[in-house]
């Protein structure tokens, strides 16, 4: 089987490396950057490259581009996809992509499935991609209603060969709402937290919490700006709700209201203990 990977950044590069290392499939890559293409070839992450990004003859095409670039690529190459090919985007938001390409896929005879790997590091780019990035990770998939079950089963087996332990099925809206909370909000908080005037003086005053809170502040501001704005409704709601909860702590501390503060802390601890009881994999 011929697998195309478009966009050889952190996730796309890891996809290409994982397919090449863990399967017998032919990996045909593409990236707009000649430097990245050269690096991918030197590191043997791909067998070869598409002709100017054309996905023809590929049975599976994994698109690792920013959300709007993903939509643009699919529309530009709609006529080039092999009939019956499976096209999978791995962007961090799903509504913006899925709702613009459903009719395009149906019209041109290829299958489209939105996906989002729950894996990564705080760095970005091909340099940090690895073949083992997805070991034991979850892949969220957002298939359209009526998507062929047989095709989804085959796709599940393909991704499990890359290391994924589980596929989580969701609608595009369910995905975006949950990701606003579990991922995007954490990046907003980390970015805001590190801006304290005290942050340069942390050395010797942290047992690890400071690093845990600020790790993901080392983000790619261009990518995350697009992701945040594409999911602005859900993310702004989460930011506002967090600010309200934080104000409750501030009021209790300023008022030296030990009873209220103790209850707030206890409620948070109990919620965290309840989360501990939830098994990641059924």
CSV table of C-alpha atoms in Angstrom, one decimal, residues 1 139 259:
chain,number,residue,atom,x,y,z
A,1,UNK,CA,0.0,0.0,0.0
A,139,UNK,CA,-6.3,8.7,18.2
A,259,UNK,CA,-13.6,27.9,55.7
